[in-house]
Coordinates of C-alpha atoms in Angstrom, one line a residue:
X1 CA 18.7 1.6 -2.8
X2 CA 22.3 2.0 -3.9
X3 CA 25.0 1.7 -1.3
X4 CA 28.4 3.2 -1.9
X5 CA 28.7 4.2 1.8
X6 CA 26.9 3.0 4.9
X7 CA 23.2 4.0 4.9
X8 CA 21.8 5.9 7.8
X9 CA 19.8 3.5 10.0
X10 CA 21.4 0.3 8.6
X11 CA 24.5 -0.9 10.4
X12 CA 27.5 -1.6 8.2
X13 CA 27.8 -5.1 9.6
X14 CA 24.2 -5.7 8.4
X15 CA 25.2 -4.8 4.9
X16 CA 28.2 -7.0 5.1
X17 CA 26.0 -9.9 6.4
X18 CA 23.6 -9.3 3.5
X19 CA 26.5 -9.5 1.0
X20 CA 27.8 -12.7 2.6
X21 CA 24.3 -14.2 2.4
X22 CA 24.0 -13.3 -1.2
X23 CA 27.4 -14.9 -2.0
X24 CA 26.5 -17.9 0.0
X25 CA 23.2 -18.3 -1.8
X26 CA 24.6 -17.4 -5.2
X27 CA 22.0 -14.7 -5.3
X28 CA 21.9 -11.9 -7.8
X29 CA 23.3 -8.6 -6.4
X30 CA 20.6 -6.5 -4.9
X31 CA 17.9 -9.2 -5.1
X32 CA 16.3 -8.3 -1.8
X33 CA 16.5 -4.6 -1.7
X34 CA 20.0 -3.4 -1.2
X35 CA 21.8 -2.5 -4.3
X36 CA 25.6 -2.2 -4.8
X37 CA 26.4 0.7 -7.1
X38 CA 28.3 -0.1 -10.3
X39 CA 31.7 1.4 -10.6
X40 CA 31.7 5.0 -11.8
X41 CA 32.4 5.2 -15.5
X42 CA 32.7 8.3 -17.6
X43 CA 29.8 7.6 -19.9
X44 CA 27.3 10.1 -21.3
X45 CA 24.7 9.4 -18.6
X46 CA 27.0 10.7 -15.9
X47 CA 25.9 14.3 -16.6
X48 CA 22.4 13.6 -15.4
X49 CA 23.3 11.3 -12.6
X50 CA 24.9 13.8 -10.3
X51 CA 22.1 14.2 -7.6
X52 CA 21.7 11.3 -5.2
X53 CA 18.4 10.4 -3.7
X54 CA 18.2 10.2 0.1
X55 CA 15.5 7.6 1.0
X56 CA 15.9 8.0 4.8
X57 CA 13.9 11.2 5.4
X58 CA 11.1 10.4 7.9
X59 CA 11.1 11.0 11.6
X60 CA 9.0 8.7 13.8
X61 CA 6.1 11.2 14.0
X62 CA 6.2 11.9 10.2
X63 CA 6.1 8.1 9.7
X64 CA 3.2 7.8 12.1
X65 CA 1.3 10.5 10.3
X66 CA 1.9 8.9 6.9
X67 CA 0.6 5.6 8.3
X68 CA -2.5 7.3 9.8
X69 CA -3.2 9.0 6.5
X70 CA -2.7 5.7 4.6
X71 CA -4.8 3.6 7.1
X72 CA -7.6 5.9 8.4
X73 CA -9.2 6.6 5.1
X74 CA -11.5 4.1 3.4
X75 CA -11.7 1.7 6.3
X76 CA -13.4 4.2 8.6
X77 CA -16.1 4.9 6.0
X78 CA -17.5 1.3 6.2
X79 CA -17.4 0.8 10.0
X80 CA -20.7 2.5 11.1
X81 CA -22.5 0.1 8.8
X82 CA -20.5 -2.8 10.3
X83 CA -21.7 -1.8 13.8
X84 CA -25.3 -1.5 12.5
X85 CA -25.0 -5.0 11.0
X86 CA -23.4 -6.8 13.9
X87 CA -24.8 -4.8 16.8
X88 CA -23.0 -2.7 19.3
X89 CA -21.4 -5.3 21.5
X90 CA -20.0 -7.7 18.9
X91 CA -18.9 -4.7 16.7
X92 CA -16.9 -3.0 19.5
X93 CA -15.4 -6.2 20.7
X94 CA -14.2 -7.1 17.2
X95 CA -12.8 -3.6 16.6
X96 CA -10.7 -3.8 19.8
X97 CA -9.6 -7.4 19.1
X98 CA -8.6 -6.8 15.5
X99 CA -6.9 -3.5 16.5
X100 CA -4.8 -5.3 19.2
X101 CA -3.9 -8.2 16.8
X102 CA -2.9 -5.8 14.0
X103 CA -0.7 -3.8 16.6
X104 CA 1.0 -7.0 17.6
X105 CA 1.6 -8.1 14.0
X106 CA 3.2 -4.7 13.3
X107 CA 5.6 -5.1 16.2
X108 CA 6.5 -8.5 14.9
X109 CA 7.3 -7.0 11.5
X110 CA 9.5 -4.4 13.2
X111 CA 11.3 -7.2 15.1
X112 CA 11.9 -9.1 11.9
X113 CA 13.3 -6.1 10.1
X114 CA 15.6 -5.3 13.0
X115 CA 17.1 -8.8 12.5
X116 CA 17.3 -8.2 8.7
X117 CA 17.7 -4.5 8.2
X118 CA 17.9 -4.7 4.4
X119 CA 14.2 -5.9 4.1
X120 CA 12.1 -3.2 2.4
X121 CA 9.0 -5.3 1.3
X122 CA 7.2 -8.5 1.9
X123 CA 9.0 -9.8 -1.2
X124 CA 12.3 -9.3 0.7
X125 CA 11.0 -10.9 3.8
X126 CA 9.8 -13.9 1.8
X127 CA 13.2 -14.2 0.2
X128 CA 14.8 -14.3 3.6
X129 CA 12.5 -17.1 4.8
X130 CA 12.6 -19.0 1.6
X131 CA 16.4 -19.4 1.6
X132 CA 16.3 -21.9 4.4
X133 CA 14.5 -24.4 2.1
X134 CA 16.1 -23.3 -1.1
X135 CA 13.1 -21.4 -2.4
X136 CA 14.3 -17.8 -1.7
X137 CA 13.6 -16.5 -5.3
X138 CA 10.2 -18.2 -5.5
X139 CA 9.1 -16.7 -2.1
X140 CA 10.4 -13.3 -3.1
X141 CA 8.4 -13.3 -6.3
X142 CA 5.2 -14.6 -4.7
X143 CA 5.2 -12.4 -1.7
X144 CA 6.5 -9.3 -3.5
X145 CA 4.0 -9.3 -6.4
X146 CA 1.1 -10.3 -4.1
X147 CA 1.9 -7.2 -2.0
X148 CA 2.0 -5.1 -5.1
X149 CA -1.3 -6.5 -6.5
X150 CA -3.0 -5.9 -3.1
X151 CA -1.8 -2.3 -3.2
X152 CA -3.2 -1.8 -6.7
X153 CA -6.5 -3.2 -5.6
X154 CA -6.6 -0.7 -2.7
X155 CA -5.7 2.0 -5.2
X156 CA -8.7 0.9 -7.2
X157 CA -10.9 1.3 -4.1
X158 CA -9.6 4.9 -3.8
X159 CA -10.5 5.7 -7.4
X160 CA -14.0 4.2 -6.7
X161 CA -14.4 6.3 -3.6
X162 CA -13.3 9.4 -5.7
X163 CA -16.0 8.6 -8.3
X164 CA -18.6 8.3 -5.5
X165 CA -17.4 11.6 -4.0
X166 CA -17.5 13.5 -7.3
X167 CA -21.0 12.1 -8.2
X168 CA -22.2 13.1 -4.8
X169 CA -20.8 16.6 -5.0
X170 CA -22.2 17.2 -8.6
X171 CA -25.5 15.3 -8.2
X172 CA -24.3 12.9 -11.0
X173 CA -24.1 15.6 -13.6
X174 CA -21.1 14.0 -15.3
X175 CA -20.4 10.5 -16.6
X176 CA -18.9 8.3 -13.8
X177 CA -16.2 7.0 -16.2
X178 CA -15.1 10.6 -16.9
X179 CA -14.7 11.2 -13.1
X180 CA -12.7 8.0 -13.0
X181 CA -10.3 9.3 -15.7
X182 CA -10.0 12.7 -13.9
X183 CA -9.1 10.9 -10.6
X184 CA -6.6 8.7 -12.5
X185 CA -4.8 11.8 -13.7
X186 CA -4.8 13.5 -10.3
X187 CA -3.5 10.4 -8.4
X188 CA -0.8 9.9 -11.0
X189 CA 0.5 13.5 -10.9
X190 CA 0.8 13.3 -7.1
X191 CA 2.7 10.0 -7.4
X192 CA 5.6 11.6 -9.4
X193 CA 7.9 12.2 -6.4
X194 CA 10.1 9.2 -5.7
X195 CA 10.3 9.4 -1.9
X196 CA 7.7 9.7 0.9
X197 CA 9.2 12.9 2.3
X198 CA 6.4 15.0 0.7
X199 CA 3.8 12.6 1.9
X200 CA 5.0 13.2 5.4
X201 CA 3.8 16.8 5.1
X202 CA 0.6 16.5 3.1
X203 CA -0.4 13.5 5.3
X204 CA -1.3 16.1 7.9
X205 CA -3.8 17.5 5.5
X206 CA -5.1 14.1 4.7
X207 CA -5.7 13.2 8.4
X208 CA -7.2 16.6 9.1
X209 CA -9.6 16.1 6.2
X210 CA -11.0 12.7 7.2
X211 CA -11.1 13.8 10.9
X212 CA -13.0 16.9 10.0
X213 CA -15.3 15.2 7.6
X214 CA -16.4 12.5 10.1
X215 CA -16.7 15.1 12.9
X216 CA -19.1 17.1 10.7
X217 CA -21.1 14.0 9.9
X218 CA -21.2 13.0 13.6
X219 CA -22.4 16.5 14.6
X220 CA -25.0 16.6 11.9
X221 CA -26.5 13.2 12.8
X222 CA -26.5 14.2 16.4
X223 CA -28.5 17.4 15.7
X224 CA -30.7 16.1 12.9
X225 CA -31.2 12.5 14.0
X226 CA -32.1 11.5 10.4
X227 CA -34.4 8.6 11.4
X228 CA -35.6 9.9 14.7
X229 CA -35.4 7.9 17.9
X230 CA -34.7 4.3 17.4
X231 CA -34.0 1.3 19.7
X232 CA -30.4 0.2 19.7
X233 CA -29.5 -3.5 19.1
X234 CA -26.7 -4.7 21.4
X235 CA -26.4 -7.8 19.2
X236 CA -28.1 -9.1 16.1
X237 CA -28.9 -12.5 14.5
X238 CA -27.8 -12.3 10.9
X239 CA -26.7 -14.6 8.1
X240 CA -23.1 -15.9 8.0
X241 CA -22.2 -14.2 4.8
X242 CA -23.3 -10.8 6.0
X243 CA -21.6 -11.2 9.4
X244 CA -18.3 -12.3 7.9
X245 CA -18.3 -9.5 5.3
X246 CA -18.5 -7.1 8.3
X247 CA -15.5 -8.8 9.8
X248 CA -13.5 -8.4 6.6
X249 CA -14.4 -4.7 6.5
X250 CA -13.0 -4.3 10.0
X251 CA -9.8 -6.2 8.9
X252 CA -9.5 -3.8 5.9
X253 CA -9.7 -0.8 8.4
X254 CA -6.5 -2.1 10.0
X255 CA -4.7 -3.3 6.8
X256 CA -1.9 -0.8 6.4
X257 CA 0.7 -3.5 6.9
X258 CA 1.6 -3.9 3.2
X259 CA 3.3 -0.4 3.5
X260 CA 5.0 -1.0 6.9
X261 CA 8.3 -2.4 5.6
X262 CA 8.6 0.5 3.1
X263 CA 7.9 3.1 5.7
X264 CA 10.5 1.5 8.1
X265 CA 13.1 1.6 5.3
X266 CA 12.6 5.4 5.0
X267 CA 12.9 6.2 8.8
X268 CA 15.9 8.2 9.8
X269 CA 16.1 6.1 13.0
X270 CA 14.8 2.5 12.4
X271 CA 14.6 1.9 16.1
X272 CA 11.8 4.5 16.3
X273 CA 9.4 2.1 14.5
X274 CA 7.4 1.1 17.7
X275 CA 6.6 4.8 18.4
X276 CA 5.4 5.4 14.8
X277 CA 3.3 2.2 15.1
X278 CA 1.7 3.2 18.4
X279 CA 0.8 6.6 17.0
X280 CA -1.0 4.9 14.2
X281 CA -2.8 2.3 16.3
X282 CA -4.0 4.5 19.1
X283 CA -5.3 7.1 16.6
X284 CA -7.1 4.6 14.3
X285 CA -8.6 2.4 17.0
X286 CA -10.0 5.3 19.1
X287 CA -11.3 7.1 16.0
X288 CA -12.9 3.9 14.6
X289 CA -14.8 3.1 17.8
X290 CA -16.0 6.7 18.5
X291 CA -17.1 7.4 14.9
X292 CA -18.8 4.1 14.2
X293 CA -20.7 4.0 17.5
X294 CA -21.8 7.6 17.4
X295 CA -23.0 7.5 13.8
X296 CA -24.8 4.2 14.4
X297 CA -26.5 5.4 17.6
X298 CA -28.0 8.4 15.9
X299 CA -28.7 7.1 12.4
X300 CA -29.8 3.5 13.3
X301 CA -29.7 0.3 11.4
X302 CA -29.9 1.9 7.9
X303 CA -26.6 3.8 8.2
X304 CA -25.1 3.9 4.7
X305 CA -21.6 2.9 3.6
X306 CA -19.5 5.0 2.9
X307 CA -20.7 6.7 6.2
X308 CA -20.1 10.3 5.0
X309 CA -23.6 10.0 3.4
X310 CA -25.2 9.5 6.8
X311 CA -25.7 13.2 7.2
X312 CA -29.4 14.1 7.1
X313 CA -28.9 17.4 5.2
X314 CA -27.7 17.1 1.5
X315 CA -25.7 20.3 2.0
X316 CA -23.8 18.9 5.0
X317 CA -23.4 15.6 3.1
X318 CA -21.7 17.4 0.3
X319 CA -19.6 19.4 2.7
X320 CA -18.4 16.2 4.3
X321 CA -17.5 14.6 1.0
X322 CA -15.7 17.7 -0.2
X323 CA -13.6 18.0 2.9
X324 CA -12.7 14.2 2.6
X325 CA -11.2 14.7 -0.8
X326 CA -7.6 15.1 0.5
X327 CA -7.7 11.8 2.4
X328 CA -9.2 9.9 -0.5
X329 CA -6.4 11.2 -2.7
X330 CA -3.4 11.1 -0.3
X331 CA -4.0 7.6 1.1
X332 CA -4.3 6.3 -2.5
X333 CA -1.1 8.1 -3.4
X334 CA 0.8 6.4 -0.5
X335 CA -0.3 3.0 -1.7
X336 CA 0.7 4.0 -5.2
X337 CA 4.1 5.1 -4.1
X338 CA 4.9 1.8 -2.3
X339 CA 3.6 -0.3 -5.2
X340 CA 5.6 1.7 -7.8
X341 CA 8.7 1.7 -5.6
X342 CA 8.7 -2.1 -5.5
X343 CA 8.4 -2.4 -9.2
X344 CA 11.0 0.3 -9.8
X345 CA 13.5 -1.4 -7.6
X346 CA 13.0 -4.7 -9.3
X347 CA 13.5 -3.1 -12.8
X348 CA 16.5 -0.9 -12.0
X349 CA 18.3 -2.9 -9.3
X350 CA 22.0 -2.9 -9.6
X351 CA 22.0 0.3 -11.7
X352 CA 22.8 4.0 -10.9
X353 CA 19.2 4.8 -11.9
X354 CA 18.0 3.6 -8.6
X355 CA 19.9 6.1 -6.5
X356 CA 20.6 8.9 -9.0
X357 CA 18.2 11.3 -10.7
X358 CA 18.8 10.1 -14.3
X359 CA 16.6 10.7 -17.3
X360 CA 16.0 7.0 -17.8
X361 CA 15.1 6.6 -14.1
X362 CA 12.7 9.5 -14.3
X363 CA 11.0 8.1 -17.4
X364 CA 10.8 4.7 -15.8
X365 CA 9.2 6.0 -12.6
X366 CA 6.6 8.0 -14.6
X367 CA 5.8 5.0 -16.7
X368 CA 5.4 2.6 -13.8
X369 CA 3.2 4.9 -11.8
X370 CA 1.0 5.6 -14.8
X371 CA 0.7 1.9 -15.5
X372 CA -0.4 0.8 -12.0
X373 CA -2.9 3.7 -11.8
X374 CA -4.5 2.6 -15.1
X375 CA -4.9 -0.9 -13.8
X376 CA -6.4 0.5 -10.5
X377 CA -8.9 2.5 -12.6
X378 CA -9.9 -0.7 -14.5
X379 CA -10.5 -2.5 -11.2
X380 CA -12.7 0.4 -9.9
X381 CA -14.8 0.4 -13.0
X382 CA -15.2 -3.4 -12.9
X383 CA -16.2 -3.8 -9.2
X384 CA -18.4 -0.7 -8.6
X385 CA -19.9 -1.8 -5.1
X386 CA -17.8 -0.3 -2.3
X387 CA -18.2 -2.9 0.4
X388 CA -17.8 -5.8 -2.0
X389 CA -14.5 -4.5 -3.3
X390 CA -13.2 -4.0 0.3
X391 CA -14.3 -7.5 1.2
X392 CA -12.5 -9.0 -1.8
X393 CA -9.4 -7.0 -1.1
X394 CA -9.3 -8.3 2.5
X395 CA -9.9 -11.9 1.6
X396 CA -7.3 -12.0 -1.1
X397 CA -4.5 -10.0 0.5
X398 CA -5.1 -8.1 3.8
X399 CA -5.8 -11.4 5.6
X400 CA -2.2 -12.5 4.9
X401 CA -0.2 -9.2 5.0
X402 CA -1.8 -7.9 8.2
X403 CA -2.1 -11.2 10.1
X404 CA -1.0 -14.5 8.5
X405 CA 2.4 -13.6 7.1
X406 CA 3.6 -11.6 10.2
X407 CA 2.7 -14.6 12.3
X408 CA 4.9 -16.8 10.0
X409 CA 7.7 -14.3 10.2
X410 CA 7.9 -14.7 14.0
X411 CA 7.7 -18.5 13.8
X412 CA 10.5 -18.5 11.3
X413 CA 12.6 -16.0 13.3
X414 CA 12.4 -18.0 16.5
X415 CA 12.3 -21.5 15.0
X416 CA 13.6 -24.0 17.6
X417 CA 12.9 -21.6 20.5
X418 CA 9.1 -21.6 20.5
X419 CA 8.7 -23.3 23.9
X420 CA 11.9 -22.3 25.7
X421 CA 10.1 -20.1 28.3
X422 CA 6.6 -19.0 29.3
X423 CA 7.1 -15.8 27.4
X424 CA 8.0 -17.7 24.3
X425 CA 5.0 -20.0 24.7
X426 CA 2.7 -17.0 24.9
X427 CA 4.3 -15.4 21.8
X428 CA 4.0 -18.7 19.9
X429 CA 0.3 -18.8 20.8
X430 CA -0.2 -15.2 19.6
X431 CA 1.5 -15.8 16.3
X432 CA -0.2 -19.1 15.7
X433 CA -3.4 -17.2 16.2
X434 CA -2.3 -14.6 13.7
X435 CA -1.8 -17.3 11.1
X436 CA -5.2 -18.8 11.9
X437 CA -6.9 -15.4 11.6
X438 CA -5.2 -14.9 8.2
X439 CA -6.3 -18.4 7.0
X440 CA -9.9 -17.9 8.0
X441 CA -10.2 -14.4 6.6
X442 CA -8.9 -15.6 3.3
X443 CA -10.8 -18.8 2.9
X444 CA -14.2 -17.7 4.3
X445 CA -13.8 -14.1 3.1
X446 CA -13.3 -15.3 -0.5
X447 CA -16.5 -17.4 -0.3
X448 CA -18.6 -14.6 1.2
X449 CA -17.2 -11.9 -1.1
X450 CA -17.9 -14.0 -4.2
X451 CA -21.5 -14.6 -3.0
X452 CA -22.0 -10.9 -2.3
X453 CA -20.6 -9.9 -5.7
X454 CA -22.8 -12.5 -7.4
X455 CA -25.9 -11.1 -5.6
X456 CA -25.0 -7.6 -6.7
X457 CA -24.4 -8.7 -10.3
X458 CA -27.1 -6.2 -11.3
X459 CA -24.8 -3.3 -10.5
X460 CA -23.7 -1.5 -13.6
X461 CA -20.0 -1.9 -14.5
X462 CA -18.3 0.5 -17.0
X463 CA -21.3 2.7 -16.9
X464 CA -21.9 6.5 -16.9
X465 CA -24.6 6.0 -14.4
X466 CA -24.1 7.9 -11.1
X467 CA -23.1 6.0 -8.0
X468 CA -23.6 9.0 -5.7
X469 CA -23.9 7.9 -2.0

């Protein structure tokens, strides 16, 4: 973001503080997200650099809808199978617990950005924390690129879901690799805008599509009862690997945090972040519980994942998948935007191409978005089992971005003040718990995901074979 004048939502004194910090730390201008525009020069590029880009375009409800569209997409499709695997009681308890913890970690991220308003990514947040031990640049690179890699993996899971959807709708009449290439082209074209303003509007379509699709599935299973009357299991005794993979799928369902800083940075009023977060968390938690429980109750222990294939009628199943196409696409596009924006800022920081619509900036944006979607497509073709890909994504990245790192942000922000009052002691305990959850999800999740992928090694990769659900 290029600042010639104070930016809406960022106090001038915050910018001054940022500049002082950069000078103090001998940092490169713009290294953590705020760019100082170079002096205007009458060069030949000035002709195409006349239109500035306003990145502060979202109201709180638009931000909330963007977050709902980004979060309530792939996660909800795996949850009925999670309830079937764990049983009703443990499944519901874990959904509520993980929902509350992810809400709290989102509030912590908002508190951190309020103290450091120039932060636009986990890379920026890592740079802020790392300065205190002389490792700002290293933390920035590790956190920032880990966030981007995570988002590319999630983009890959959206391409995989697109392939499953298309094969289901067409009865596998076309090579799966072809459907992957078609999806790659669609996702890339929709990622050409450089701000999330458009996403604020078509996110309504995304949320309406997934809501309608799961409602149709719920109504159908309620009428058809695909497996008839079955006894419900309040709890189940299952193997550790299976149980922990179910937990990682729940964590993925609440793993929108990697986009939180970017959405905060595009709010018209940054103080509205808690309202946007509450809109997201209330919507996703209620929807997750209702949908997963209802589909499990009527379908039974063999509920499929993704859950849209739980409908007893093949026609209704296809209708559900068809209606879900907007959310499969839009949520993937939002992740693509955040990943591309981070790379774009890193490449063009300190130049007019970051805040002006220049030819070079436009070419750079198109190239970056195309590149990350090609990588996502490769991931989708290489790990063709939906639940295994989600489990791997959670273990590697969501464990830290949704739980572990937010906990460390609070501990760093309030270092030396952890036990000053009963309130601080409670907050310290919650954030220590966040870090512990992140560590366990990462370590045990990697082991369980690796074992599951090994067991499914017979699944065809880079194959034309249909993976219709």
